[in-house]
Coordinates of C-alpha atoms and ligand atoms in Angstrom, one line a residue:
M1 CA 188.3 -5.2 106.9
Q2 CA 186.0 -3.4 104.7
A3 CA 186.8 0.0 103.1
I4 CA 185.9 2.5 100.6
A5 CA 188.4 2.3 97.8
L6 CA 188.6 4.2 94.4
A7 CA 187.8 1.9 91.4
G8 CA 189.5 4.7 89.2
F9 CA 189.1 8.5 89.0
G10 CA 185.9 10.1 88.3
G11 CA 182.3 10.8 89.5
P12 CA 181.1 9.5 93.0
E13 CA 180.4 5.9 91.7
V14 CA 184.2 5.2 91.7
L15 CA 183.9 4.7 95.5
Q16 CA 183.3 1.1 96.1
L17 CA 183.1 -0.9 99.3
T18 CA 185.7 -3.5 99.2
T19 CA 187.6 -6.1 101.3
C20 CA 191.2 -5.4 102.0
P21 CA 193.9 -6.5 104.6
D22 CA 193.8 -4.6 107.9
P23 CA 196.6 -2.2 108.0
V24 CA 199.4 -2.8 110.5
A25 CA 200.6 0.0 113.0
G26 CA 204.4 0.8 112.2
P27 CA 206.9 2.6 114.6
G28 CA 205.1 5.9 116.2
Q29 CA 201.7 4.7 115.1
V30 CA 198.5 3.3 116.5
L31 CA 195.7 1.2 115.0
I32 CA 192.3 2.5 115.5
R33 CA 189.0 0.3 114.9
V34 CA 187.0 3.1 113.1
A35 CA 183.6 4.0 114.2
A36 CA 183.2 7.0 111.8
S37 CA 185.1 8.8 109.0
G38 CA 184.8 12.5 108.3
V39 CA 184.2 13.5 104.6
N40 CA 186.2 16.6 103.4
R41 CA 186.3 18.4 99.9
P42 CA 190.0 17.3 99.4
D43 CA 188.5 13.6 99.2
V44 CA 186.6 14.7 96.5
V45 CA 189.4 16.3 94.7
Q46 CA 191.5 13.0 95.3
R47 CA 188.6 10.9 93.8
Q48 CA 188.6 13.0 90.7
G49 CA 192.4 12.4 90.3
H50 CA 193.9 15.7 91.3
Y51 CA 195.1 15.2 94.7
P52 CA 197.1 12.0 95.1
A53 CA 198.1 10.4 98.5
P54 CA 201.5 11.8 99.6
P55 CA 204.3 8.8 98.9
G56 CA 204.1 6.0 101.7
E57 CA 200.6 6.9 102.7
S58 CA 197.4 4.7 102.1
E59 CA 195.8 5.1 98.6
L60 CA 192.5 4.7 100.3
P61 CA 190.6 8.0 100.7
G62 CA 189.9 9.7 104.0
L63 CA 191.7 12.3 106.3
E64 CA 190.0 11.9 109.7
V65 CA 188.8 9.1 111.8
A66 CA 187.2 8.5 115.3
G67 CA 187.3 5.0 117.1
E68 CA 189.1 3.1 119.6
I69 CA 192.8 2.1 119.7
V70 CA 193.3 -1.6 119.5
A71 CA 197.1 -1.8 118.8
G72 CA 200.1 0.3 118.3
D73 CA 203.7 1.2 119.3
A74 CA 203.9 0.8 122.9
E75 CA 206.6 3.4 123.5
A76 CA 205.0 6.1 121.3
M77 CA 201.6 5.4 122.8
Q78 CA 203.0 5.9 126.2
Q79 CA 204.8 9.2 125.3
A80 CA 201.5 10.6 123.7
G81 CA 199.5 9.4 126.8
L82 CA 197.6 6.8 124.8
A83 CA 196.6 3.2 125.9
I84 CA 194.6 0.3 124.0
G85 CA 190.9 0.9 124.6
D86 CA 191.1 4.7 124.4
Q87 CA 188.6 6.5 122.3
V88 CA 190.4 9.1 119.8
C89 CA 189.9 11.0 117.0
A90 CA 192.9 11.4 114.4
L91 CA 194.2 13.4 111.6
V92 CA 195.5 10.8 109.0
A93 CA 197.1 11.5 105.5
G94 CA 194.9 8.8 103.9
G95 CA 193.3 5.5 104.7
G96 CA 190.4 7.0 106.7
Y97 CA 187.4 5.5 104.9
A98 CA 188.0 2.1 106.5
Q99 CA 187.2 -0.4 109.4
F100 CA 190.5 0.0 110.5
C101 CA 193.2 3.0 110.1
V102 CA 196.7 3.6 111.3
A103 CA 197.6 7.0 112.5
P104 CA 200.7 8.7 114.1
A105 CA 200.1 8.6 117.7
V106 CA 200.9 12.4 118.2
Q107 CA 198.0 13.0 115.8
C108 CA 195.5 11.6 117.9
L109 CA 193.3 13.7 120.2
P110 CA 190.9 12.5 122.7
V111 CA 187.3 12.3 121.9
P112 CA 186.1 15.5 123.7
A113 CA 183.9 14.7 126.7
G114 CA 180.2 14.9 125.8
L115 CA 180.7 14.2 121.9
S116 CA 179.8 11.1 120.1
L117 CA 182.4 9.2 117.8
V118 CA 180.5 10.6 114.9
E119 CA 180.9 14.1 116.1
A120 CA 184.5 13.4 117.1
A121 CA 185.3 12.1 113.2
S122 CA 184.2 15.5 112.2
L123 CA 186.7 17.4 113.9
P124 CA 190.7 16.8 113.1
E125 CA 190.9 17.8 109.4
T126 CA 189.1 21.3 109.7
F127 CA 190.4 22.2 113.1
Y128 CA 194.0 21.2 112.3
T129 CA 193.7 23.2 109.1
V130 CA 192.0 26.3 110.7
W131 CA 194.3 26.6 113.6
S132 CA 197.4 26.3 111.2
N133 CA 196.3 28.9 108.9
L134 CA 194.6 31.3 111.3
Y135 CA 196.8 31.4 114.3
D136 CA 200.3 29.8 113.4
R137 CA 200.5 31.3 109.7
A138 CA 198.3 34.4 109.7
G139 CA 198.5 35.4 113.2
L140 CA 195.0 36.3 113.9
Q141 CA 194.6 38.3 117.3
P142 CA 191.6 39.0 119.4
G143 CA 189.9 41.9 118.4
E144 CA 190.9 41.7 114.7
T145 CA 188.4 41.1 112.0
L146 CA 188.5 38.0 110.1
L147 CA 186.7 37.6 106.6
V148 CA 185.9 33.5 105.9
Q149 CA 185.1 33.1 102.3
G150 CA 182.7 29.9 102.0
G151 CA 181.5 30.4 105.7
S152 CA 179.2 27.5 105.6
S153 CA 181.8 25.1 104.6
G154 CA 183.2 22.3 107.0
I155 CA 186.2 24.7 107.2
G156 CA 184.0 27.7 107.5
V157 CA 181.9 26.6 110.4
T158 CA 184.9 25.7 112.1
A159 CA 186.8 29.0 111.4
I160 CA 183.5 31.0 112.6
Q161 CA 183.3 29.2 115.9
L162 CA 187.0 29.2 116.6
A163 CA 187.6 33.1 115.8
K164 CA 184.5 34.0 117.8
A165 CA 185.5 32.0 120.9
R166 CA 188.8 33.6 120.5
G167 CA 187.6 37.0 120.3
S168 CA 187.6 38.2 116.7
R169 CA 185.0 39.9 114.6
I170 CA 183.8 37.5 111.7
I171 CA 182.4 38.3 108.2
V172 CA 181.6 35.4 106.0
T173 CA 180.5 35.0 102.3
A174 CA 178.2 32.2 101.4
G175 CA 176.2 31.4 98.3
S176 CA 172.4 31.4 99.7
D177 CA 170.6 33.4 102.2
A178 CA 169.9 30.3 104.1
K179 CA 173.7 29.6 104.4
C180 CA 174.3 33.3 105.5
Q181 CA 171.6 32.6 108.1
A182 CA 173.3 29.5 109.3
C183 CA 176.7 31.4 109.7
L184 CA 175.2 34.1 111.8
D185 CA 173.6 31.7 114.1
L186 CA 177.1 30.1 114.5
G187 CA 178.3 33.3 115.6
A188 CA 179.4 35.2 112.6
D189 CA 178.9 39.0 112.9
H190 CA 177.9 39.5 109.3
A191 CA 177.3 37.3 106.3
I192 CA 177.5 38.3 102.6
N193 CA 175.7 36.4 99.9
Y194 CA 178.4 36.5 97.2
K195 CA 175.9 35.5 94.5
T196 CA 173.7 39.0 95.2
Q197 CA 176.3 41.2 96.7
D198 CA 179.9 42.4 96.0
F199 CA 181.8 41.3 99.1
V200 CA 184.5 44.1 98.4
E201 CA 181.8 46.8 98.7
E202 CA 180.1 45.0 101.6
V203 CA 183.5 44.7 103.7
R204 CA 184.2 48.3 103.2
A205 CA 180.8 49.3 104.4
I206 CA 180.8 46.9 107.4
T207 CA 184.3 47.9 108.5
G208 CA 183.8 51.8 107.9
G209 CA 186.3 51.6 105.1
K210 CA 189.1 50.2 107.4
G211 CA 188.9 46.8 105.8
V212 CA 189.5 43.2 107.5
D213 CA 192.7 42.1 109.2
V214 CA 192.8 38.5 107.8
V215 CA 191.1 36.5 104.9
L216 CA 190.6 32.9 105.0
D217 CA 190.5 32.0 101.3
M218 CA 189.4 28.7 99.7
V219 CA 188.6 30.3 96.2
A220 CA 191.8 32.1 95.1
G221 CA 191.6 32.9 91.2
D222 CA 190.3 36.3 90.8
Y223 CA 189.2 36.5 94.3
V224 CA 192.6 37.5 95.4
A225 CA 192.6 40.9 93.7
R226 CA 189.3 41.7 95.3
E227 CA 190.8 40.5 98.7
V228 CA 193.8 42.7 98.5
K229 CA 191.2 45.5 98.1
C230 CA 189.3 44.5 101.4
L231 CA 192.4 44.2 103.6
A232 CA 193.5 46.8 106.4
E233 CA 196.7 47.8 106.7
D234 CA 199.3 44.8 107.5
G235 CA 196.3 42.7 106.5
R236 CA 196.9 38.9 105.7
I237 CA 195.4 36.7 103.0
V238 CA 195.8 32.9 103.7
I239 CA 195.0 30.7 100.7
I240 CA 193.8 27.0 101.6
A241 CA 192.4 26.1 98.3
V242 CA 192.1 27.1 94.6
Q243 CA 188.5 26.5 93.8
G244 CA 188.2 29.5 91.6
G245 CA 191.5 28.7 89.6
T246 CA 195.4 29.2 90.3
R247 CA 195.9 32.4 88.6
S248 CA 195.5 35.7 90.1
E249 CA 196.4 39.2 89.2
F250 CA 196.3 41.9 91.8
H251 CA 197.3 45.5 92.5
A252 CA 200.9 44.9 93.9
G253 CA 201.2 48.4 94.6
L254 CA 198.7 48.0 97.4
V255 CA 200.6 45.2 98.8
L256 CA 203.6 47.4 99.4
T257 CA 201.7 50.7 100.6
R258 CA 199.6 48.8 103.0
R259 CA 202.1 46.4 104.2
L260 CA 199.9 43.2 103.1
S261 CA 200.9 39.5 103.0
I262 CA 199.7 36.8 100.8
M263 CA 200.4 33.2 101.9
G264 CA 199.0 29.7 101.9
S265 CA 199.7 26.1 103.0
T266 CA 198.2 22.6 102.5
L267 CA 198.2 20.2 105.6
R268 CA 198.3 16.7 104.1
K269 CA 201.9 16.5 102.9
Q270 CA 203.4 18.2 105.9
P271 CA 205.6 15.9 108.3
V272 CA 204.2 14.3 111.4
A273 CA 206.2 16.7 113.7
F274 CA 204.5 19.9 111.9
K275 CA 201.0 18.2 112.7
A276 CA 202.0 17.0 116.2
A277 CA 202.7 20.8 117.0
I278 CA 199.2 21.6 115.9
A279 CA 197.8 18.9 117.9
Q280 CA 199.3 20.2 121.0
Q281 CA 197.9 23.6 120.5
L282 CA 194.3 22.0 119.8
R283 CA 194.4 20.1 122.9
A284 CA 195.4 22.8 125.0
Q285 CA 193.6 25.7 123.5
V286 CA 190.7 24.3 121.7
W287 CA 189.3 21.2 123.1
P288 CA 188.4 23.0 126.3
L289 CA 186.1 25.2 124.2
I290 CA 184.7 22.1 122.7
E291 CA 184.1 20.5 126.1
N292 CA 182.4 23.6 127.7
G293 CA 180.1 24.0 124.5
S294 CA 181.5 27.2 123.1
I295 CA 182.3 25.4 119.9
K296 CA 180.1 22.6 118.7
P297 CA 180.4 20.1 115.8
V298 CA 178.1 21.0 112.8
I299 CA 177.0 17.9 111.4
H300 CA 174.8 18.2 108.1
A301 CA 174.4 14.4 107.5
V302 CA 175.8 11.0 108.2
F303 CA 175.8 8.0 106.0
P304 CA 176.5 4.5 106.3
A305 CA 179.9 4.1 105.0
A306 CA 178.8 1.8 102.1
E307 CA 176.9 4.9 100.9
A308 CA 180.2 7.0 100.6
A309 CA 179.1 7.6 96.9
Q310 CA 175.9 9.3 98.0
A311 CA 178.0 11.4 100.7
H312 CA 180.3 12.7 97.9
A313 CA 177.2 13.6 95.8
L314 CA 175.8 15.6 98.5
M315 CA 179.0 17.4 99.1
E316 CA 179.4 18.1 95.4
S317 CA 175.8 19.6 95.1
N318 CA 176.9 22.0 97.7
Q319 CA 173.8 21.8 99.6
H320 CA 175.5 20.9 102.9
I321 CA 176.2 23.2 105.8
G322 CA 178.9 22.1 107.9
K323 CA 180.2 18.6 107.8
I324 CA 179.2 15.0 106.2
V325 CA 180.5 11.8 108.0
L326 CA 180.5 8.1 107.2
S327 CA 179.5 5.9 110.0
W328 CA 180.8 2.2 110.0
Ligands
NAP1 N1 195.0 23.6 102.5 C1 194.6 22.8 103.3 O1 195.3 22.2 104.1 C2 192.9 22.5 103.4 C3 192.6 21.4 104.3 C4 191.2 21.1 104.0 C5 190.3 21.7 103.2 N2 190.8 22.4 102.3 C6 190.1 23.3 101.3 O2 188.9 24.1 102.0 C7 187.7 24.0 101.3 C8 186.7 23.7 102.1 O3 186.8 22.4 102.5 P1 185.6 21.5 103.2 O4 186.2 20.3 103.3 O5 185.1 22.5 104.2 O6 184.4 21.6 101.8 P2 183.0 22.1 101.8 O7 182.4 21.7 103.1 O8 182.6 21.1 100.5 O9 183.1 23.5 101.3 C9 183.5 23.9 100.1 C10 182.7 25.4 100.1 O10 183.1 26.2 99.2 C11 182.5 27.3 98.8 N3 182.6 28.1 97.6 C12 182.9 27.5 96.5 N4 183.1 28.9 95.7 C13 182.8 29.7 96.4 C14 183.2 31.2 96.1 N5 183.4 31.5 94.8 N6 183.0 32.2 97.1 C15 182.7 31.7 98.4 N7 182.5 30.2 98.7 C16 182.7 29.6 97.6 C17 181.1 26.6 98.9 O11 180.1 27.3 99.3 P3 178.7 28.0 98.6 O12 177.8 26.8 98.3 O13 178.3 28.9 99.3 O14 179.5 28.4 97.4 C18 181.3 25.5 100.0 O15 180.6 25.8 101.2 C19 188.1 23.0 100.1 O16 188.4 23.7 98.8 C20 189.3 22.2 100.5 O17 189.8 21.7 99.4 C21 192.1 22.8 102.3

């Protein structure tokens, strides 16, 4: 098969089209003929040499695919309600940038009715991540207010639409007025251009001094101290990336007097059973919202897979809004 491999660690040019053996589905797995592969920021971090594949997983980049099941563990497929020929999208721990990819059967979800395979490929990584962090971890409730840092990211556009559809009020930050407008168009109630406005002051003004209930944070570093100041009583910060650095110094007194929680998680290395539980929630509670049009994939650009380097260069330019996808 053809695949995009890392010829080393470095800039986008290390992503190279190569030929390698087809993977073989093991116990519990299916083999997918890939039509499209989603691009995620963790792929960029892996390419730079800072996010290795978990032990036993493919060294090829790529955390999500959509395509057709062409082989697999018959018993696992039956238990998951899958069959040869089904069109699915799947979360994988690596190996997504390839014409064929193996995935645990329990991490496959049907292509939502009405969506193309390119659109379906843009879903798994951000929906699994956002569901797990906003609902399973931070316990975001209808009526609560959510602050999404990086609202125009692939993660951000998912968080805005999901939280909106489930009845939360949403404030986002983004790095340009155009990105702020795109977030408002997707359903955010307020957007803060963090390059021209102080998000702490803005959140206080928007919430009448109460603060937000949950912060979805992909920056960390010195943002944590400022987010602590943005939280309402019983507020929660959930950290999913450390783009602003790993060191944070914050007002611990506020954490106790206001009963705050600071948590975080990373999805890729979690066991299959953990991801299967998220998949069941997505299928029951989120796929219907996609199929009735309440939530739409937001695709900024589609590249032929051979142009994966250009796709990464676009992501690193931070010009995109939503997702970037590779097509095979
Ligand atoms: N923990 C997990 O399991 C997990 C899973 C998937 C992704 N992630 C992480 O989630 C993040 C988003 O991933 P993605 O694939 O959606 O990437 P992406 O589309 O490339 O988004 C990255 C975003 O970070 C924003 N950003 C950077 N510095 C910022 C700052 N100081 N304040 C506010 N926003 C800032 C950028 O927005 P501006 O241009 O507006 O600055 C950009 O929208 C990445 O850091 C990724 O590593 C974590």
